[in-house]
JSON list of C-alpha atoms and ligand atoms in Angstrom, two decimals:
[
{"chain": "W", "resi": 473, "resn": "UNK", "atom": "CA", "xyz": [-10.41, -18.99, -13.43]},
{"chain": "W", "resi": 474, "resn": "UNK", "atom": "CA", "xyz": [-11.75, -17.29, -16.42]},
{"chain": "W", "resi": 475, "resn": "UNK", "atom": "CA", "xyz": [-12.65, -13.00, -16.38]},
{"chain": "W", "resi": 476, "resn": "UNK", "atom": "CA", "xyz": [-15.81, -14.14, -16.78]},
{"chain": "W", "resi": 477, "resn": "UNK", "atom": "CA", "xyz": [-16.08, -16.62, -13.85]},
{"chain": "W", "resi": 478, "resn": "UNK", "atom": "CA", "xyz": [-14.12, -14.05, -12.17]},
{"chain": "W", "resi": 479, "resn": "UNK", "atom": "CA", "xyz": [-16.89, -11.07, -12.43]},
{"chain": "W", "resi": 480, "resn": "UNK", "atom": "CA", "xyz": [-19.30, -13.05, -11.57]},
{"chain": "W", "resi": 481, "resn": "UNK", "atom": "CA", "xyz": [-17.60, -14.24, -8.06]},
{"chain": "W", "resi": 482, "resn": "UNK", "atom": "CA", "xyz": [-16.93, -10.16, -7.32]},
{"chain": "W", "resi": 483, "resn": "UNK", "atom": "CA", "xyz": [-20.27, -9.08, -7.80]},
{"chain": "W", "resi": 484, "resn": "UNK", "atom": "CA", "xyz": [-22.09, -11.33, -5.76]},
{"chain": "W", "resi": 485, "resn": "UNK", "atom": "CA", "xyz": [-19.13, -10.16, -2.89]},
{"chain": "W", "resi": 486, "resn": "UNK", "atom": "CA", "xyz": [-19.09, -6.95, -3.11]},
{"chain": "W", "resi": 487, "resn": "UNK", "atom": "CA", "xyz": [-21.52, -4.12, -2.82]},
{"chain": "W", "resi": 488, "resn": "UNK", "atom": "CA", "xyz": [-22.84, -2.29, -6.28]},
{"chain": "W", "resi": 489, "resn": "UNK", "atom": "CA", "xyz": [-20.63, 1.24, -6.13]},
{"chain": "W", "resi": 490, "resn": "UNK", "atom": "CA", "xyz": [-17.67, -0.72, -4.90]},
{"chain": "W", "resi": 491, "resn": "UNK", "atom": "CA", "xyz": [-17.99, -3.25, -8.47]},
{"chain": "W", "resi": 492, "resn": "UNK", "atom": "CA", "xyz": [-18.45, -0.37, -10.36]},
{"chain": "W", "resi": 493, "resn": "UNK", "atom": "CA", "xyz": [-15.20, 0.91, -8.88]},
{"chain": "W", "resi": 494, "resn": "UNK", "atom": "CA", "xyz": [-13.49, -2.69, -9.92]},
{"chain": "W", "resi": 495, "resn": "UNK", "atom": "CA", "xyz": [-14.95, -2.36, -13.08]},
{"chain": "W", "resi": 496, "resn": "UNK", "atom": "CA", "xyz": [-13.14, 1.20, -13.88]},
{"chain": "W", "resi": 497, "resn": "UNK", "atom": "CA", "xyz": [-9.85, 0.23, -12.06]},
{"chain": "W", "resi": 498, "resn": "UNK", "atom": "CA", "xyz": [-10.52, -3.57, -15.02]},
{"chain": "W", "resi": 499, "resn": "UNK", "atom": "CA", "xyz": [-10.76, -0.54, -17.76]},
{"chain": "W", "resi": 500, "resn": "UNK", "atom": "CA", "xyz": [-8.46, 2.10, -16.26]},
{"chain": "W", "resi": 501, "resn": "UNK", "atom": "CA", "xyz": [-5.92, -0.96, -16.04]},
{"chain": "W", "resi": 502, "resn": "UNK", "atom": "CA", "xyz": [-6.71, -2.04, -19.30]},
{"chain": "W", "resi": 503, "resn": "UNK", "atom": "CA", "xyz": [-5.44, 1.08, -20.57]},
{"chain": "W", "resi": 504, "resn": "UNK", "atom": "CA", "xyz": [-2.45, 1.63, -18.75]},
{"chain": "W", "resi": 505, "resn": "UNK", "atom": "CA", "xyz": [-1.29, -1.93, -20.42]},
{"chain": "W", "resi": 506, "resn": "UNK", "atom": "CA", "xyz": [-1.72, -0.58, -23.77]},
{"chain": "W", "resi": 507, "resn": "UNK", "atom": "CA", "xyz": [0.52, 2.21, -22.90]},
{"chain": "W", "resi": 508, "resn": "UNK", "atom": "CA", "xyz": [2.99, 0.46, -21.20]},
{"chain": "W", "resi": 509, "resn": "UNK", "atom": "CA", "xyz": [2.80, -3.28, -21.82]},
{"chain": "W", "resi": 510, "resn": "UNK", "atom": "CA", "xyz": [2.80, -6.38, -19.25]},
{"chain": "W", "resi": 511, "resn": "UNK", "atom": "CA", "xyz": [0.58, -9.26, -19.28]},
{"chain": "W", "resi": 512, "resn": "UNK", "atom": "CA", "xyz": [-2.71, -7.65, -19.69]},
{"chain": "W", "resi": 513, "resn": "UNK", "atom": "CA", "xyz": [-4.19, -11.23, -18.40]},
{"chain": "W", "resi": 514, "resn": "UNK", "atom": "CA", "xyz": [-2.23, -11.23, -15.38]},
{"chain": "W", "resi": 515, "resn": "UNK", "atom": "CA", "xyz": [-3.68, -7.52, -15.30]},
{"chain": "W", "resi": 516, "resn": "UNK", "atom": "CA", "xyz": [-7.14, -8.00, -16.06]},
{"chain": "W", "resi": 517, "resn": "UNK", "atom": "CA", "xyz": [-7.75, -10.78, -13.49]},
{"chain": "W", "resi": 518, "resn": "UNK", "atom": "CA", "xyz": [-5.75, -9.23, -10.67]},
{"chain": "W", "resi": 519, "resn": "UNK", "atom": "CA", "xyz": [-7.74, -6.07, -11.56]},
{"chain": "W", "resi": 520, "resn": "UNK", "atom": "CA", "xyz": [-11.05, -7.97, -11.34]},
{"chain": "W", "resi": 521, "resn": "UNK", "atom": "CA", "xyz": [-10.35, -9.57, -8.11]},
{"chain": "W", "resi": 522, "resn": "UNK", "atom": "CA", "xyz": [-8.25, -6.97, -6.50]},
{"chain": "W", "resi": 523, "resn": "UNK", "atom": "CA", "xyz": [-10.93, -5.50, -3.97]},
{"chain": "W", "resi": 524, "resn": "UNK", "atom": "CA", "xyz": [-12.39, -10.06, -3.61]},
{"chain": "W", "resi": 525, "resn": "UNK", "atom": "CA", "xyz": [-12.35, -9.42, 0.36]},
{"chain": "W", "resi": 526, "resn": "UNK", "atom": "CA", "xyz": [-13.31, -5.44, 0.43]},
{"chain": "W", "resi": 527, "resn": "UNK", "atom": "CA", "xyz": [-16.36, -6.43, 2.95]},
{"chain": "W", "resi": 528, "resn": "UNK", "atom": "CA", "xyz": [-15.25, -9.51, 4.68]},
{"chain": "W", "resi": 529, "resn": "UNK", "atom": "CA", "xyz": [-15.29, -9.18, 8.40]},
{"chain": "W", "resi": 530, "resn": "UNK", "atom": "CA", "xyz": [-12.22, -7.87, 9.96]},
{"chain": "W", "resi": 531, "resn": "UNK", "atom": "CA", "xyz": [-12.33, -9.86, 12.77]},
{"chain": "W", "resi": 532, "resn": "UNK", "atom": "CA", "xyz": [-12.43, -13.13, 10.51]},
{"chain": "W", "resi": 533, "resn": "UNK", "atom": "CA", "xyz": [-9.05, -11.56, 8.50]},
{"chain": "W", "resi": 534, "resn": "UNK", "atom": "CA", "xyz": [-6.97, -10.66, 11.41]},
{"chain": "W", "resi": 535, "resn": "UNK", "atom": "CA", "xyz": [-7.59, -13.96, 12.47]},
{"chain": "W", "resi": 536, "resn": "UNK", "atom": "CA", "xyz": [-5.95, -15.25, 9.64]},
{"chain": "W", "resi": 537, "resn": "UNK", "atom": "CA", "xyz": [-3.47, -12.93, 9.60]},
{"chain": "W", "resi": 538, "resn": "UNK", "atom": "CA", "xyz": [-2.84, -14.41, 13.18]},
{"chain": "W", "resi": 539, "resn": "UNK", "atom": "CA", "xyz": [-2.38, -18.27, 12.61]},
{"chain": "W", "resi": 540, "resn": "UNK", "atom": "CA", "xyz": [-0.97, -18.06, 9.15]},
{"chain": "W", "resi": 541, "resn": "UNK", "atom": "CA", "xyz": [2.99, -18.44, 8.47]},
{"chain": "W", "resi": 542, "resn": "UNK", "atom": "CA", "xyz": [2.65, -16.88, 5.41]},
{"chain": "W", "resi": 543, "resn": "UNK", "atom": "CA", "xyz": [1.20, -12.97, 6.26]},
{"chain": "W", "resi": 544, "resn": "UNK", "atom": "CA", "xyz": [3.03, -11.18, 7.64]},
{"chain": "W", "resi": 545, "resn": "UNK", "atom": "CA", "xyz": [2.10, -10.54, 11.21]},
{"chain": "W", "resi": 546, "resn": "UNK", "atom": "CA", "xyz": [2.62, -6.70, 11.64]},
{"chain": "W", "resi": 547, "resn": "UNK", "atom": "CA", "xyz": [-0.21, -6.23, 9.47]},
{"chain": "W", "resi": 548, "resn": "UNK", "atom": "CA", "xyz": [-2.60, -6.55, 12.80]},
{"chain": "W", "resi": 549, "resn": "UNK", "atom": "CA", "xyz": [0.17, -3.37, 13.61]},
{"chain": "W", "resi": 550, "resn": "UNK", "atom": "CA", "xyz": [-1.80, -0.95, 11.02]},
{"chain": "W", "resi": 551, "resn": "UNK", "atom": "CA", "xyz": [-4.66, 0.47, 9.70]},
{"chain": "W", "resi": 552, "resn": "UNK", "atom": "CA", "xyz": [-7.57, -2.46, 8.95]},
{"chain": "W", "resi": 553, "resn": "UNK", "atom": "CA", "xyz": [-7.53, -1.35, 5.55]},
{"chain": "W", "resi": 554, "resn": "UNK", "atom": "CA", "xyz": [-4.50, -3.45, 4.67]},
{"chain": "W", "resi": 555, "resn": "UNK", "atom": "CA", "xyz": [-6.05, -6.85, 5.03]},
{"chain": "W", "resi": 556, "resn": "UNK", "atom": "CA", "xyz": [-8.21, -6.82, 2.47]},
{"chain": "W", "resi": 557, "resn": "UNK", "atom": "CA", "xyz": [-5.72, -6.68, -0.25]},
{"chain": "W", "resi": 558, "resn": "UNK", "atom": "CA", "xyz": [-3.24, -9.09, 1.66]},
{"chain": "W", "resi": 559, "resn": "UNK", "atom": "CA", "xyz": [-5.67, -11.84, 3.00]},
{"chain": "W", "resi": 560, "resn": "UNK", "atom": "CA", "xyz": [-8.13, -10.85, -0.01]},
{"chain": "W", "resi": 561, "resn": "UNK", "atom": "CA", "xyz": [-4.86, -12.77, -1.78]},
{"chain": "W", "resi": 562, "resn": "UNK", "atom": "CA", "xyz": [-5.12, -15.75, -0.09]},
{"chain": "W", "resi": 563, "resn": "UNK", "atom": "CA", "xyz": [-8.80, -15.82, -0.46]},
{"chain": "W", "resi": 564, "resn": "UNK", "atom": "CA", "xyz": [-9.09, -15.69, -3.79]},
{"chain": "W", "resi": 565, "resn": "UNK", "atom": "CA", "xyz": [-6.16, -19.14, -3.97]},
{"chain": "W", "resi": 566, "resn": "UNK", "atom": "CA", "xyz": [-8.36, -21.06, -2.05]},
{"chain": "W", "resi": 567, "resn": "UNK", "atom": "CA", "xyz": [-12.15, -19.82, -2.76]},
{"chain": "W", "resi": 568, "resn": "UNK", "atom": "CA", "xyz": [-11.14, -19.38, -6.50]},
{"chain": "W", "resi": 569, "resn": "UNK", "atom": "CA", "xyz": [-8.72, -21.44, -7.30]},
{"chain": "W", "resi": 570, "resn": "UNK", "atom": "CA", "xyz": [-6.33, -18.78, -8.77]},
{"chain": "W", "resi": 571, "resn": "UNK", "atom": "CA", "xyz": [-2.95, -19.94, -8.58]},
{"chain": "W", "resi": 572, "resn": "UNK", "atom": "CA", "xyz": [-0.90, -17.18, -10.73]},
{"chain": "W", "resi": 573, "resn": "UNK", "atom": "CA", "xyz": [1.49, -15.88, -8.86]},
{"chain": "W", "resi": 574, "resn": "UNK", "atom": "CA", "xyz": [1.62, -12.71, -10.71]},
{"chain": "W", "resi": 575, "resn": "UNK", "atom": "CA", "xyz": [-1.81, -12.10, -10.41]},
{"chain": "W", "resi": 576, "resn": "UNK", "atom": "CA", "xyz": [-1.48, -13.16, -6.72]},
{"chain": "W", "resi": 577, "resn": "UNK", "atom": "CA", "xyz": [0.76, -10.84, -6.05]},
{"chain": "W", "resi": 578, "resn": "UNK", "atom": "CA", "xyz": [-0.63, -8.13, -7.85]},
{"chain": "W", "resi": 579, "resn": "UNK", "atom": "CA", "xyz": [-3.76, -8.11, -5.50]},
{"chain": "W", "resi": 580, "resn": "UNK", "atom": "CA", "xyz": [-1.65, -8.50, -2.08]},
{"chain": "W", "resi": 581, "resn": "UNK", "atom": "CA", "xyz": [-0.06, -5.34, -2.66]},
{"chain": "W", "resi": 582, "resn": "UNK", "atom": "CA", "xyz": [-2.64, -2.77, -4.57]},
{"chain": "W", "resi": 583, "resn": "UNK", "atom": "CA", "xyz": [-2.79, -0.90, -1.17]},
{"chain": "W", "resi": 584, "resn": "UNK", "atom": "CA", "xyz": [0.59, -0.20, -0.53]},
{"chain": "W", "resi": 585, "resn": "UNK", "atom": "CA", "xyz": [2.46, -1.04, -3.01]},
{"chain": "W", "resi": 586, "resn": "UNK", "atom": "CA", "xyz": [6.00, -2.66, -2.67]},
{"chain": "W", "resi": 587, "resn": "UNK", "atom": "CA", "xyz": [9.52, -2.54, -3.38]},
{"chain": "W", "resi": 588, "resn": "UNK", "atom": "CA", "xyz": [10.91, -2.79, -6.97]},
{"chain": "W", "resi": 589, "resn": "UNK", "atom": "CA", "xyz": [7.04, -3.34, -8.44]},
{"chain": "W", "resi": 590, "resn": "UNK", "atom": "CA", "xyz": [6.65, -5.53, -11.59]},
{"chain": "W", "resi": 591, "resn": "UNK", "atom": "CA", "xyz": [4.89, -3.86, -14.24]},
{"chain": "W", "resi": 592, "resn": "UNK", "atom": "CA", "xyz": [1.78, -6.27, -13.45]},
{"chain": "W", "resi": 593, "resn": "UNK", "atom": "CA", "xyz": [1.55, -4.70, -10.06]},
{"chain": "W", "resi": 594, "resn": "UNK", "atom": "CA", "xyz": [2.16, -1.26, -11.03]},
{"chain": "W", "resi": 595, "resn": "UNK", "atom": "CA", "xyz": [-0.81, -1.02, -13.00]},
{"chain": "W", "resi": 596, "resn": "UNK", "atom": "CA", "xyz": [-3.17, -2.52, -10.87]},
{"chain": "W", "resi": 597, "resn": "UNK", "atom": "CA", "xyz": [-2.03, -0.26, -8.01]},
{"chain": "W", "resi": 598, "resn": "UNK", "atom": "CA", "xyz": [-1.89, 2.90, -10.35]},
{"chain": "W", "resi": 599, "resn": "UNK", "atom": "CA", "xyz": [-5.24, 2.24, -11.92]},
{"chain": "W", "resi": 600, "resn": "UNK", "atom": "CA", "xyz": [-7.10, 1.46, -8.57]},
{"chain": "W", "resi": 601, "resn": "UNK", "atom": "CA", "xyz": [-5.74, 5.07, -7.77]},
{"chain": "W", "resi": 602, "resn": "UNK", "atom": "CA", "xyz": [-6.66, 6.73, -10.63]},
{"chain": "W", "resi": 603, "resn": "UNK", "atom": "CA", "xyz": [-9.56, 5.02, -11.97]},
{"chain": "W", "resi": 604, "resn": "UNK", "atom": "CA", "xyz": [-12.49, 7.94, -13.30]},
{"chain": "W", "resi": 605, "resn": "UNK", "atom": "CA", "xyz": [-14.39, 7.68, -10.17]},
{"chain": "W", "resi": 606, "resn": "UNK", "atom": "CA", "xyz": [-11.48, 8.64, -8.19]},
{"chain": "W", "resi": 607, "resn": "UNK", "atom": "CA", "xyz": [-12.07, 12.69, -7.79]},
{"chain": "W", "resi": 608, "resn": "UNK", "atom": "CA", "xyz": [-9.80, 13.99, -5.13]},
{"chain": "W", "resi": 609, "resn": "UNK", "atom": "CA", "xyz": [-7.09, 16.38, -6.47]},
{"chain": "W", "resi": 610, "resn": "UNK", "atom": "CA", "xyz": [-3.90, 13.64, -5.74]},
{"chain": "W", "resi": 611, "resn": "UNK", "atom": "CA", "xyz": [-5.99, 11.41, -8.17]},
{"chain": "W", "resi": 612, "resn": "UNK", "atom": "CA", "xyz": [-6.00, 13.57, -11.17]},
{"chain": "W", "resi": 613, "resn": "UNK", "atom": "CA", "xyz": [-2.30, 15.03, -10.72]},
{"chain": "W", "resi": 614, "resn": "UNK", "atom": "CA", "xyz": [-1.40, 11.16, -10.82]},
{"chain": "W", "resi": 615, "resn": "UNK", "atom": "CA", "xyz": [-3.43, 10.82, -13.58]},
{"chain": "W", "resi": 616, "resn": "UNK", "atom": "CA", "xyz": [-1.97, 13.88, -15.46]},
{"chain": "W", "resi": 617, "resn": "UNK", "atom": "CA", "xyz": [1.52, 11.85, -14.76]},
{"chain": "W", "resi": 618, "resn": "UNK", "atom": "CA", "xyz": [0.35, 8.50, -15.78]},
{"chain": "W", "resi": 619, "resn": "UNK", "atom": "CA", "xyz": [0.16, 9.45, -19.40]},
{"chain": "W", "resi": 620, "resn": "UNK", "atom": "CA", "xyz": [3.64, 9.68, -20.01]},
{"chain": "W", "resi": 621, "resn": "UNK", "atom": "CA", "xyz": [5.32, 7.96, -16.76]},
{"chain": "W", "resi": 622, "resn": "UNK", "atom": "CA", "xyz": [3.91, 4.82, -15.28]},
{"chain": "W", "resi": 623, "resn": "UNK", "atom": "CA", "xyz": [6.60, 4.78, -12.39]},
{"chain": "W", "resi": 624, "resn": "UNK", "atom": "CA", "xyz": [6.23, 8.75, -12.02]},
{"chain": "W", "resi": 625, "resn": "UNK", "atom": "CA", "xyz": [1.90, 8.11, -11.77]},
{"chain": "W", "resi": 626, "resn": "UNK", "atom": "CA", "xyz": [2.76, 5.15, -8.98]},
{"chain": "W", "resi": 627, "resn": "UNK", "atom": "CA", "xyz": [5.42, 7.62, -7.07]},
{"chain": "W", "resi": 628, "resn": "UNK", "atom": "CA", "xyz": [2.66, 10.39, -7.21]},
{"chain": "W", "resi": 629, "resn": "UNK", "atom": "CA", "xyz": [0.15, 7.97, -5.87]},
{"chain": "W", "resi": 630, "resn": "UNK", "atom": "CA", "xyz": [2.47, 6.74, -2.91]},
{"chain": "W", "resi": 631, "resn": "UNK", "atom": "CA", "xyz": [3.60, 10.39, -2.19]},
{"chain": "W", "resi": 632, "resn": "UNK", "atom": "CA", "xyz": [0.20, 11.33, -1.49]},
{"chain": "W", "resi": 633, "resn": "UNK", "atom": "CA", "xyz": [-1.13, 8.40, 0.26]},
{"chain": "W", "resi": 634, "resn": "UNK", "atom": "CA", "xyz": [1.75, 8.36, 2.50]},
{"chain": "W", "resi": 635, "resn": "UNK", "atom": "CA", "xyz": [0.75, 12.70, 3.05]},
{"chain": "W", "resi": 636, "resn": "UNK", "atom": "CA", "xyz": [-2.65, 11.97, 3.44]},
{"chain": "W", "resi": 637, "resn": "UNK", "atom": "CA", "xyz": [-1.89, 9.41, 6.33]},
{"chain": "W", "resi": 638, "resn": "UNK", "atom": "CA", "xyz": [0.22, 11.65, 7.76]},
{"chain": "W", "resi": 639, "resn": "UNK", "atom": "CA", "xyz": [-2.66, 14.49, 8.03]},
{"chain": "W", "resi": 640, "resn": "UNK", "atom": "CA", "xyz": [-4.78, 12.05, 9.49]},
{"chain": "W", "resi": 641, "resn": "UNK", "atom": "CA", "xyz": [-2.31, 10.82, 11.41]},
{"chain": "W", "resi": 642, "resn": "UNK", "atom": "CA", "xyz": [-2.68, 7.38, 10.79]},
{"chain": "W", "resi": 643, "resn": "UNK", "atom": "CA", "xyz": [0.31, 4.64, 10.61]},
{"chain": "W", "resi": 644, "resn": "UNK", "atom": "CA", "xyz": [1.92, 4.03, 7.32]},
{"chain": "W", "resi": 645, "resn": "UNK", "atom": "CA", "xyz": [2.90, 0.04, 6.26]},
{"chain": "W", "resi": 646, "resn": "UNK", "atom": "CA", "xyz": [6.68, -0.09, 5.71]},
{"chain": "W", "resi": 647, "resn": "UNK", "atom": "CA", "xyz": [5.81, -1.72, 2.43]},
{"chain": "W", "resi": 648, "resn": "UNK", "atom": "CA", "xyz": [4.33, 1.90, 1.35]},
{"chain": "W", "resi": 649, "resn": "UNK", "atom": "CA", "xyz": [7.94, 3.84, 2.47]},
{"chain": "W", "resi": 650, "resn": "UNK", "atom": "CA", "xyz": [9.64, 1.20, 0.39]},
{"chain": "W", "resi": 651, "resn": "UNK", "atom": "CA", "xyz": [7.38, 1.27, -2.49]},
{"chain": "W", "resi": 652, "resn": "UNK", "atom": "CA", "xyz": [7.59, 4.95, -2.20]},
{"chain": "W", "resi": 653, "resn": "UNK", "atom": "CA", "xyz": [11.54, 4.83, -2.20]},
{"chain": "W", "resi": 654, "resn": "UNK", "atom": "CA", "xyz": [12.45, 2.29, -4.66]},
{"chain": "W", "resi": 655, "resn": "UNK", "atom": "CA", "xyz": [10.41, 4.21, -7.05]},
{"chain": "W", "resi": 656, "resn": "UNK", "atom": "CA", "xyz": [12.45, 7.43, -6.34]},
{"chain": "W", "resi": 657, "resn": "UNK", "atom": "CA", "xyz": [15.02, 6.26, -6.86]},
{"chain": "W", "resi": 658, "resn": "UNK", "atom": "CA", "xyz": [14.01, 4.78, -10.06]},
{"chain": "W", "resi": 659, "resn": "UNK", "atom": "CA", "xyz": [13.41, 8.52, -10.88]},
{"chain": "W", "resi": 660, "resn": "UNK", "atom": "CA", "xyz": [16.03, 9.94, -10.39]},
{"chain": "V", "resi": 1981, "resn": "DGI", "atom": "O1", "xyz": [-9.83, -0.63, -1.64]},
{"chain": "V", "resi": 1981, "resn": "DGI", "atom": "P1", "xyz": [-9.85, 0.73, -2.29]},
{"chain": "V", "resi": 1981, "resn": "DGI", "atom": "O2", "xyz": [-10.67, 1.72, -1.51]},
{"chain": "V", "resi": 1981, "resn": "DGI", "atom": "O3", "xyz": [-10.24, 0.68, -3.73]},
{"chain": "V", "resi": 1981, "resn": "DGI", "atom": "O4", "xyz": [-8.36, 1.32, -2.28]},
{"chain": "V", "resi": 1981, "resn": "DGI", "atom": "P2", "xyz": [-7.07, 0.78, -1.49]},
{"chain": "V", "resi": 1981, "resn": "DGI", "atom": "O5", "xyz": [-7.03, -0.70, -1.48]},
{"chain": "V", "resi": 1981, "resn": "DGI", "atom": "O6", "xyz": [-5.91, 1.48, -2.10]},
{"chain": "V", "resi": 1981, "resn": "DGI", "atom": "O7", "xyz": [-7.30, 1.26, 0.01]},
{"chain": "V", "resi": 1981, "resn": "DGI", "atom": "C1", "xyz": [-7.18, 2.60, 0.34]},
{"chain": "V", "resi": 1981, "resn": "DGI", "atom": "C2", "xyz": [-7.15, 2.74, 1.84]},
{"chain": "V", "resi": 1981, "resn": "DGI", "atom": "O8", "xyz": [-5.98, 2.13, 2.37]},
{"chain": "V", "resi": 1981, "resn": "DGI", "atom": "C3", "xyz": [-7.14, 4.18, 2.28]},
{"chain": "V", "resi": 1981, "resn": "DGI", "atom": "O9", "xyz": [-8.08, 4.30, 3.35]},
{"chain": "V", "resi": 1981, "resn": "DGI", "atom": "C4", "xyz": [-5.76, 4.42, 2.81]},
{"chain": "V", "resi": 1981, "resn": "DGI", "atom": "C5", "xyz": [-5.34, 3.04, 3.23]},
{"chain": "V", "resi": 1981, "resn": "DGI", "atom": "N1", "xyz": [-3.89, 2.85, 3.13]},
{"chain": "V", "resi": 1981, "resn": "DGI", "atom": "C6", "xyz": [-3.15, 2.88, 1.99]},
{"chain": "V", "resi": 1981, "resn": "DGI", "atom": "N2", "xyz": [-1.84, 2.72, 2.27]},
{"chain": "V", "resi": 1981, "resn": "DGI", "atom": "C7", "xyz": [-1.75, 2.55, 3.61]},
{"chain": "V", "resi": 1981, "resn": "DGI", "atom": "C8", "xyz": [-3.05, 2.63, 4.16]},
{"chain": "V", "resi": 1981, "resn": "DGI", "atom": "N3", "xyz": [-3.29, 2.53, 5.48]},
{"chain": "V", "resi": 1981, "resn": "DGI", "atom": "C9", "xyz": [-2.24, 2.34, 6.31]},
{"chain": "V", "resi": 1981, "resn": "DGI", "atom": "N4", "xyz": [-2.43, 2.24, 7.61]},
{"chain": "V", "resi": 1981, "resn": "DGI", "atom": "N5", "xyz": [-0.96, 2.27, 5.84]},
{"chain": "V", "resi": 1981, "resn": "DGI", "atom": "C10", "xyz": [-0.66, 2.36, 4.52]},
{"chain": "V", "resi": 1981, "resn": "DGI", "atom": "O10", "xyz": [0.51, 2.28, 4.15]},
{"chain": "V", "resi": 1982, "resn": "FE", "atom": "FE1", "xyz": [-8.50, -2.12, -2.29]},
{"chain": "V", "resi": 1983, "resn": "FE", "atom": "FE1", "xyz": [-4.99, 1.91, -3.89]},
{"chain": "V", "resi": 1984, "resn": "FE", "atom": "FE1", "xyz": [-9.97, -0.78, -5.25]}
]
């Protein structure tokens, strides 16, 4: 799977605004690898493909999420949002034929985030965050961060995801405490 082949396969699945998103999270990512180094293909494809299954039906993904061995099953336990990113992985294996691991990986965890991140999946989940079309306030204070601290621009992301489902009092995926904490203590 080539970027190009890969564009191609988002933008007939997903709607115009939301490839224009993937495209700034592609350049916002792009960036952040400069900066901070990893494998800026792994990067580039994972950001390309990270938001593959953004409008597949829920229904059809929580079915998966129920006969499969490999997702984890309390995913059906939290908000819908989560399976696009972890059965979006497996969709793009099979429909694309993208067997990096790396890039895999990166794309199964861009919502929450995980512990001990490689620097492949720390961009991807920092620049889908903080990508210019992303104008809440938690975006550019992240932002302000990522320019000198990729692991203090993740933390900031987590920290205020994890607030903002707490003031909507929605669940929170242990994978998004654990991201949260493994970073902090990277900090500290
Ligand atoms: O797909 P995008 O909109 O580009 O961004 P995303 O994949 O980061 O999804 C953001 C959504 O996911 C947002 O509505 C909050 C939700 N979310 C993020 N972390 C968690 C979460 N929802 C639950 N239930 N638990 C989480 O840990
Ligand atoms: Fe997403
Ligand atoms: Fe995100
Ligand atoms: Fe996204």
């Amino acid at each position: 799977m080539n970027e190009s082949k890969a564009l191609h396969a988002v933008e007939s699945a997903l709607k115009r605004k939301r490839f224009e998103h993937t495209v700034r999270v592609v350049e916002t990512a792009t960036e952040l690898q400069k900066q901070y180094g990893g494998n800026l293909n792994v990067i580039r494809l994972a950001a390309i493909l990270h938001d593959y299954a953004k409008y597949r039906p829920i229904a059809e993904m929580q079915n998966r999420v129920k006969e499969s061995d490999s997702l984890p099953n309390n995913l059906l336990d939290y908000g819908d949002e989560l399976l696009h990113a972890f059965v979006g992985a497996e969709y793009v294996k099979e429909e694309l034929q993208v067997t990096n691991k790396q890039v895999l990986s990166a794309i199964t965890y861009h919502t929450t985030g995980k512990k001990n991140m490689s620097k492949e999946e720390m961009i991807v989940f920092l620049a889908d965050y903080i990508e210019p079309g992303r104008t809440f306030q938690g975006a550019e204070l992240a932002r302000e961060a990522a320019k000198t601290s990729l692991e203090r621009g993740c933390m900031l992301a987590l920290k205020q995801t994890i607030a903002h489902l707490v003031s909507k009092e929605r669940s929170i995926y242990p994978d998004t405490f654990k991201a949260y904490n493994s970073l902090i203590t990277t900090l500290e």
